[in-house]
């Protein structure tokens, strides 16, 4: 009896050892967490573009009051400000219905140099005037919705007359950013005291000709023209998306195959963005084409929407701006359009 029990124990021990060996063999073929973390991330070479419905542009030919077409800024889907100019004079205007009607404000004098606006809310805003041959650059502040202005800074660094201001915005009451093109580089001017003092960054190389926007003083996007360099797509025209997260450098986020070039860029948040593309100047003989690309996942995938051929805005100062994923505005030096459905339909607001 004792011998039989010992034999049973021996058999159980042998089975246990064999099973443990099988389990070890199966699990050893799976990568460990440390092995997975050391593998390099796959580099993004292209972005997914999905064809979407075509854009409609509506013109009801209804007479509307004069609207601004310069330095337009909206704080929400209803309240906005802009500058209109004509006959050597400039006026600040305000809307409370999304841009359908505008009323003039008398808080500023005629502006001789290119100017930009940034309003934080319906009361607090900044007016940036670039340097010209007749005056130095200056920044003015309003706390009463544009009725009165106070100059809080003059002769800002880097803002010489020949420099282009590519972006200007205050993100809260203290923090603001001015992006200035300096040759093939970008210089970022930052303030942390509401605009009284500004600190210039080092020169940041721009990847190519393109457009830029920022969500904060350190986070932004750049979209520029380029080409694919892979053997299968050699010399194929493309648009490249870059992202900045450290306030100092651009990192490539992917390419979109297209012969069109970026004209304007707007991001509502880190996920939702819009890029306006149009025919390259050298290809105008083949006809003008414009498209709006939309992303909902930070630029990983895009939907492609084509404007009708009859839509022919002026190339000069063509801009796009969205304050929500639905509400946006498009303007040139002559006309202003509004969209309430994420850019699929545009309504002309100018007379």
Short mmCIF file of C-alpha atoms in Angstrom, two decimals:
data_model
loop_
_atom_site.label_atom_id
_atom_site.label_comp_id
_atom_site.label_asym_id
_atom_site.label_seq_id
_atom_site.Cartn_x
_atom_site.Cartn_y
_atom_site.Cartn_z
CA UNK A 1 0.00 0.00 0.00
CA UNK A 2 2.80 2.43 0.88
CA UNK A 3 4.59 1.65 -2.39
CA UNK A 4 1.42 2.34 -4.37
CA UNK A 5 0.99 5.73 -2.70
CA UNK A 6 4.60 6.62 -3.43
CA UNK A 7 4.11 5.73 -7.11
CA UNK A 8 1.05 8.00 -7.30
CA UNK A 9 2.98 10.88 -5.76
CA UNK A 10 5.80 10.33 -8.24
CA UNK A 11 3.39 10.41 -11.19
CA UNK A 12 1.78 13.65 -9.96
CA UNK A 13 5.20 15.24 -9.57
CA UNK A 14 6.22 14.26 -13.13
CA UNK A 15 2.98 15.66 -14.63
CA UNK A 16 3.44 18.92 -12.72
CA UNK A 17 7.01 19.34 -13.99
CA UNK A 18 5.97 18.66 -17.58
CA UNK A 19 3.08 21.16 -17.44
CA UNK A 20 5.29 23.84 -15.93
CA UNK A 21 7.76 23.35 -18.74
CA UNK A 22 5.02 23.73 -21.37
CA UNK A 23 3.73 26.91 -19.73
CA UNK A 24 7.23 28.39 -19.67
CA UNK A 25 7.72 27.55 -23.36
CA UNK A 26 4.47 29.31 -24.34
CA UNK A 27 5.03 32.45 -22.32
CA UNK A 28 8.67 32.83 -23.33
CA UNK A 29 7.61 33.39 -26.96
CA UNK A 30 5.68 36.59 -26.00
CA UNK A 31 7.59 39.91 -25.81
CA UNK A 32 8.02 41.34 -22.37
CA UNK A 33 6.95 44.86 -21.49
CA UNK A 34 10.59 45.95 -21.51
CA UNK A 35 11.11 44.49 -25.00
CA UNK A 36 8.04 46.29 -26.37
CA UNK A 37 9.08 49.66 -24.96
CA UNK A 38 12.49 49.57 -26.61
CA UNK A 39 11.12 49.18 -30.15
CA UNK A 40 11.26 52.45 -32.14
CA UNK A 41 7.96 54.05 -33.12
CA UNK A 42 6.96 53.75 -36.75
CA UNK A 43 7.60 57.04 -38.56
CA UNK A 44 4.55 58.61 -40.21
CA UNK A 45 5.15 59.03 -43.95
CA UNK A 46 1.63 59.81 -45.11
CA UNK A 47 -1.70 60.96 -43.74
CA UNK A 48 -5.05 59.41 -44.59
CA UNK A 49 -7.34 61.63 -46.69
CA UNK A 50 -10.99 60.65 -47.14
CA UNK A 51 -13.06 62.35 -49.92
CA UNK A 52 -16.03 64.24 -48.47
CA UNK A 53 -18.99 66.13 -49.84
CA UNK A 54 -18.37 69.25 -51.90
CA UNK A 55 -18.68 72.69 -50.37
CA UNK A 56 -21.60 74.99 -51.19
CA UNK A 57 -21.22 78.78 -51.27
CA UNK A 58 -24.43 80.79 -51.07
CA UNK A 59 -25.02 84.37 -52.21
CA UNK A 60 -28.57 85.62 -51.71
CA UNK A 61 -27.73 89.01 -53.23
CA UNK A 62 -29.38 90.76 -50.31
CA UNK A 63 -27.96 94.18 -49.48
CA UNK A 64 -26.09 94.05 -46.21
CA UNK A 65 -24.31 96.80 -44.27
CA UNK A 66 -20.58 97.27 -44.63
CA UNK A 67 -18.50 94.62 -42.88
CA UNK A 68 -14.78 94.53 -42.00
CA UNK A 69 -12.35 92.51 -44.09
CA UNK A 70 -9.14 93.17 -42.10
CA UNK A 71 -7.88 91.88 -38.75
CA UNK A 72 -11.08 89.95 -38.00
CA UNK A 73 -11.31 88.11 -34.68
CA UNK A 74 -14.22 86.30 -33.03
CA UNK A 75 -14.43 85.39 -29.34
CA UNK A 76 -17.39 83.03 -29.83
CA UNK A 77 -19.98 82.17 -32.49
CA UNK A 78 -21.71 85.56 -32.11
CA UNK A 79 -19.32 88.26 -30.87
CA UNK A 80 -16.51 89.53 -33.07
CA UNK A 81 -14.42 92.54 -34.02
CA UNK A 82 -12.70 93.68 -37.20
CA UNK A 83 -11.14 96.61 -39.02
CA UNK A 84 -12.47 98.08 -42.24
CA UNK A 85 -10.61 100.63 -44.33
CA UNK A 86 -11.43 102.87 -47.24
CA UNK A 87 -10.54 106.30 -48.61
CA UNK A 88 -7.48 106.44 -46.37
CA UNK A 89 -9.42 105.80 -43.16
CA UNK A 90 -9.71 102.80 -40.88
CA UNK A 91 -12.55 101.95 -38.51
CA UNK A 92 -13.02 99.40 -35.78
CA UNK A 93 -16.30 97.47 -36.06
CA UNK A 94 -18.19 95.09 -33.79
CA UNK A 95 -20.77 92.35 -34.37
CA UNK A 96 -23.05 90.56 -31.95
CA UNK A 97 -24.79 88.21 -34.39
CA UNK A 98 -21.97 86.24 -35.92
CA UNK A 99 -21.01 88.79 -38.55
CA UNK A 100 -24.37 89.40 -40.25
CA UNK A 101 -24.53 93.00 -39.03
CA UNK A 102 -21.74 95.28 -37.81
CA UNK A 103 -21.60 98.63 -36.02
CA UNK A 104 -18.63 101.03 -36.01
CA UNK A 105 -16.74 101.87 -32.84
CA UNK A 106 -14.95 105.19 -32.42
CA UNK A 107 -12.21 104.05 -30.09
CA UNK A 108 -9.25 104.17 -32.50
CA UNK A 109 -7.85 106.64 -35.00
CA UNK A 110 -6.97 105.91 -38.61
CA UNK A 111 -4.31 103.21 -38.87
CA UNK A 112 -1.39 103.84 -41.21
CA UNK A 113 0.31 100.45 -40.78
CA UNK A 114 -0.96 96.85 -40.98
CA UNK A 115 -2.72 95.93 -37.74
CA UNK A 116 -4.00 92.80 -36.01
CA UNK A 117 -6.63 92.23 -33.34
CA UNK A 118 -6.97 89.71 -30.52
CA UNK A 119 -10.00 89.75 -28.22
CA UNK A 120 -10.18 87.49 -25.19
CA UNK A 121 -13.86 88.21 -24.52
CA UNK A 122 -16.43 90.87 -25.38
CA UNK A 123 -14.61 93.48 -23.27
CA UNK A 124 -10.88 92.70 -23.28
CA UNK A 125 -8.84 93.04 -26.45
CA UNK A 126 -5.47 94.04 -27.90
CA UNK A 127 -4.61 95.94 -31.08
CA UNK A 128 -1.14 95.34 -32.56
CA UNK A 129 0.18 97.82 -35.11
CA UNK A 130 3.32 96.90 -37.03
CA UNK A 131 6.14 99.35 -37.59
CA UNK A 132 5.92 101.63 -40.63
CA UNK A 133 8.01 104.45 -42.03
CA UNK A 134 5.86 106.92 -40.11
CA UNK A 135 5.53 105.22 -36.72
CA UNK A 136 7.00 102.53 -34.52
CA UNK A 137 5.18 99.36 -33.58
CA UNK A 138 2.77 99.59 -30.66
CA UNK A 139 0.32 97.50 -28.69
CA UNK A 140 -2.92 98.93 -27.31
CA UNK A 141 -5.35 97.46 -24.77
CA UNK A 142 -9.10 97.94 -24.33
CA UNK A 143 -11.13 96.87 -21.31
CA UNK A 144 -14.49 98.21 -22.48
CA UNK A 145 -15.13 96.40 -25.75
CA UNK A 146 -13.15 98.77 -27.94
CA UNK A 147 -14.68 102.06 -26.80
CA UNK A 148 -11.35 103.31 -25.41
CA UNK A 149 -7.74 102.12 -25.89
CA UNK A 150 -4.51 102.55 -23.96
CA UNK A 151 -1.05 102.10 -25.48
CA UNK A 152 0.77 99.64 -23.18
CA UNK A 153 3.89 98.82 -25.26
CA UNK A 154 5.89 100.43 -28.07
CA UNK A 155 8.79 99.49 -30.31
CA UNK A 156 8.33 95.75 -29.81
CA UNK A 157 11.38 93.57 -30.64
CA UNK A 158 11.77 92.16 -34.18
CA UNK A 159 8.73 94.05 -35.54
CA UNK A 160 10.58 95.97 -38.23
CA UNK A 161 8.52 97.26 -41.16
CA UNK A 162 9.68 94.52 -43.54
CA UNK A 163 8.80 91.68 -41.15
CA UNK A 164 5.52 89.78 -41.61
CA UNK A 165 3.34 89.05 -38.59
CA UNK A 166 2.06 85.53 -39.22
CA UNK A 167 0.12 85.08 -35.97
CA UNK A 168 -1.08 87.19 -33.04
CA UNK A 169 -3.22 86.07 -30.13
CA UNK A 170 -3.73 86.33 -26.37
CA UNK A 171 -4.65 83.00 -24.78
CA UNK A 172 -5.64 84.52 -21.43
CA UNK A 173 -5.32 87.86 -19.66
CA UNK A 174 -1.55 87.52 -19.19
CA UNK A 175 -0.16 85.20 -21.90
CA UNK A 176 0.11 86.27 -25.53
CA UNK A 177 2.12 85.30 -28.63
CA UNK A 178 3.30 87.05 -31.79
CA UNK A 179 4.83 84.92 -34.56
CA UNK A 180 7.05 86.94 -36.91
CA UNK A 181 8.58 85.76 -40.17
CA UNK A 182 12.26 86.68 -40.29
CA UNK A 183 13.53 85.53 -43.68
CA UNK A 184 13.26 81.72 -43.64
CA UNK A 185 12.95 81.65 -39.87
CA UNK A 186 10.22 82.24 -37.34
CA UNK A 187 10.69 84.34 -34.21
CA UNK A 188 8.16 83.96 -31.40
CA UNK A 189 7.51 86.94 -29.13
CA UNK A 190 5.93 85.97 -25.80
CA UNK A 191 4.42 88.00 -22.99
CA UNK A 192 3.40 86.87 -19.51
CA UNK A 193 2.24 90.22 -18.15
CA UNK A 194 -0.62 91.13 -20.45
CA UNK A 195 1.53 92.66 -23.19
CA UNK A 196 3.66 95.15 -21.28
CA UNK A 197 6.94 93.29 -21.87
CA UNK A 198 7.89 90.79 -24.58
CA UNK A 199 10.68 88.24 -24.89
CA UNK A 200 11.88 87.05 -28.30
CA UNK A 201 12.77 83.41 -28.91
CA UNK A 202 15.74 82.18 -30.89
CA UNK A 203 15.22 81.97 -34.64
CA UNK A 204 13.22 78.82 -35.42
CA UNK A 205 13.74 77.51 -38.98
CA UNK A 206 10.51 77.17 -40.95
CA UNK A 207 10.34 73.81 -42.76
CA UNK A 208 9.11 75.51 -45.98
CA UNK A 209 6.72 78.16 -47.21
CA UNK A 210 3.47 77.72 -45.34
CA UNK A 211 0.97 78.86 -42.73
CA UNK A 212 1.02 78.66 -38.95
CA UNK A 213 -1.33 78.73 -35.96
CA UNK A 214 -0.94 78.26 -32.20
CA UNK A 215 -3.10 76.94 -29.36
CA UNK A 216 -0.80 78.26 -26.62
CA UNK A 217 2.55 79.98 -26.27
CA UNK A 218 4.32 76.66 -26.86
CA UNK A 219 1.91 74.46 -28.85
CA UNK A 220 1.22 75.07 -32.53
CA UNK A 221 0.86 73.75 -36.06
CA UNK A 222 2.62 74.50 -39.34
CA UNK A 223 1.47 73.35 -42.79
CA UNK A 224 3.80 73.79 -45.77
CA UNK A 225 4.40 72.63 -49.32
CA UNK A 226 6.89 69.82 -49.91
CA UNK A 227 7.32 66.59 -51.87
CA UNK A 228 7.55 62.87 -51.20
CA UNK A 229 11.09 61.50 -51.19
CA UNK A 230 10.32 57.76 -51.19
CA UNK A 231 11.28 55.80 -54.36
CA UNK A 232 7.65 54.94 -55.10
CA UNK A 233 6.52 58.58 -54.88
CA UNK A 234 9.64 60.43 -55.96
CA UNK A 235 9.15 64.17 -56.59
CA UNK A 236 5.39 63.88 -56.01
CA UNK A 237 3.91 67.13 -54.69
CA UNK A 238 2.66 67.07 -51.11
CA UNK A 239 1.58 69.15 -48.15
CA UNK A 240 3.42 68.41 -44.90
CA UNK A 241 1.94 68.86 -41.44
CA UNK A 242 4.23 69.79 -38.53
CA UNK A 243 3.50 70.17 -34.84
CA UNK A 244 5.28 72.11 -32.08
CA UNK A 245 4.87 71.10 -28.45
CA UNK A 246 7.95 72.59 -26.80
CA UNK A 247 7.82 76.14 -28.16
CA UNK A 248 11.19 75.67 -29.88
CA UNK A 249 11.05 73.21 -32.81
CA UNK A 250 8.80 71.57 -35.38
CA UNK A 251 8.25 67.82 -35.67
CA UNK A 252 6.83 66.29 -38.84
CA UNK A 253 3.39 64.72 -38.33
CA UNK A 254 2.86 63.42 -41.87
CA UNK A 255 2.30 64.26 -45.53
CA UNK A 256 -0.75 64.61 -47.77
CA UNK A 257 -0.31 63.97 -51.49
CA UNK A 258 -1.64 67.01 -53.39
CA UNK A 259 -0.48 69.58 -55.92
CA UNK A 260 -2.37 72.33 -54.06
CA UNK A 261 -0.60 74.61 -51.60
CA UNK A 262 -1.69 75.68 -48.09
CA UNK A 263 -3.18 79.15 -47.84
CA UNK A 264 -4.78 79.34 -44.38
CA UNK A 265 -4.88 77.25 -41.20
CA UNK A 266 -7.09 77.14 -38.10
CA UNK A 267 -7.20 74.75 -35.13
CA UNK A 268 -10.05 74.91 -32.61
CA UNK A 269 -8.24 72.58 -30.20
CA UNK A 270 -5.60 69.85 -30.37
CA UNK A 271 -7.99 67.52 -32.23
CA UNK A 272 -10.05 69.69 -34.59
CA UNK A 273 -8.35 71.60 -37.41
CA UNK A 274 -8.97 73.11 -40.84
CA UNK A 275 -6.55 73.71 -43.73
CA UNK A 276 -7.46 75.78 -46.79
CA UNK A 277 -5.62 74.69 -49.96
CA UNK A 278 -5.53 76.29 -53.39
CA UNK A 279 -3.86 75.98 -56.78
CA UNK A 280 -0.19 76.89 -56.94
CA UNK A 281 0.54 80.24 -58.59
CA UNK A 282 2.52 78.46 -61.32
CA UNK A 283 -0.44 76.24 -62.24
CA UNK A 284 -3.12 78.93 -62.58
CA UNK A 285 -3.31 78.44 -66.36
CA UNK A 286 -5.00 75.08 -65.70
CA UNK A 287 -7.72 76.71 -63.62
CA UNK A 288 -8.13 77.66 -59.99
CA UNK A 289 -9.08 75.03 -57.42
CA UNK A 290 -9.65 75.30 -53.69
CA UNK A 291 -10.19 72.64 -51.05
CA UNK A 292 -10.85 72.57 -47.34
CA UNK A 293 -9.28 69.73 -45.34
CA UNK A 294 -10.81 68.91 -41.95
CA UNK A 295 -9.43 66.73 -39.15
CA UNK A 296 -11.05 65.49 -35.95
CA UNK A 297 -8.13 63.47 -34.58
CA UNK A 298 -5.23 65.91 -34.44
CA UNK A 299 -4.21 65.49 -38.07
CA UNK A 300 -4.04 61.68 -38.34
CA UNK A 301 -6.93 61.56 -40.83
CA UNK A 302 -8.48 64.30 -42.97
CA UNK A 303 -11.69 64.73 -44.94
CA UNK A 304 -11.35 66.53 -48.27
CA UNK A 305 -13.96 69.04 -49.46
CA UNK A 306 -13.82 70.94 -52.77
CA UNK A 307 -15.13 74.47 -53.34
CA UNK A 308 -17.23 75.12 -56.46
CA UNK A 309 -15.35 76.50 -59.46
CA UNK A 310 -17.45 79.68 -59.30
CA UNK A 311 -16.04 80.50 -55.87
CA UNK A 312 -13.19 82.89 -56.66
CA UNK A 313 -12.12 84.98 -53.67
CA UNK A 314 -9.12 87.26 -53.85
CA UNK A 315 -5.85 85.52 -53.02
CA UNK A 316 -4.68 88.58 -51.12
CA UNK A 317 -4.98 87.99 -47.38
CA UNK A 318 -7.27 84.96 -47.73
CA UNK A 319 -7.89 83.75 -44.18
CA UNK A 320 -9.96 81.13 -42.35
CA UNK A 321 -10.84 81.02 -38.65
CA UNK A 322 -13.00 78.61 -36.62
CA UNK A 323 -13.96 79.28 -32.98
CA UNK A 324 -15.89 76.00 -32.64
CA UNK A 325 -15.99 72.82 -34.71
CA UNK A 326 -19.08 74.23 -36.49
CA UNK A 327 -18.70 78.02 -36.59
CA UNK A 328 -16.07 79.58 -38.83
CA UNK A 329 -15.35 82.54 -41.08
CA UNK A 330 -13.50 82.95 -44.37
CA UNK A 331 -12.42 86.32 -45.73
CA UNK A 332 -10.22 88.07 -48.27
CA UNK A 333 -9.51 91.77 -48.85
CA UNK A 334 -13.06 92.30 -50.17
CA UNK A 335 -15.56 89.74 -48.84
CA UNK A 336 -16.52 87.82 -45.71
CA UNK A 337 -18.25 84.42 -45.55
CA UNK A 338 -19.61 82.45 -42.59
CA UNK A 339 -20.14 78.72 -42.01
CA UNK A 340 -22.33 77.13 -39.33
CA UNK A 341 -21.69 73.49 -40.22
CA UNK A 342 -17.92 73.03 -40.11
CA UNK A 343 -17.15 74.53 -43.53
CA UNK A 344 -19.54 72.54 -45.73
CA UNK A 345 -21.77 75.56 -46.46
CA UNK A 346 -20.65 79.20 -46.63
CA UNK A 347 -22.89 82.28 -46.64
CA UNK A 348 -21.63 85.56 -48.12
CA UNK A 349 -21.98 88.37 -45.55
CA UNK A 350 -20.69 91.28 -47.63
CA UNK A 351 -22.99 93.43 -49.83
#
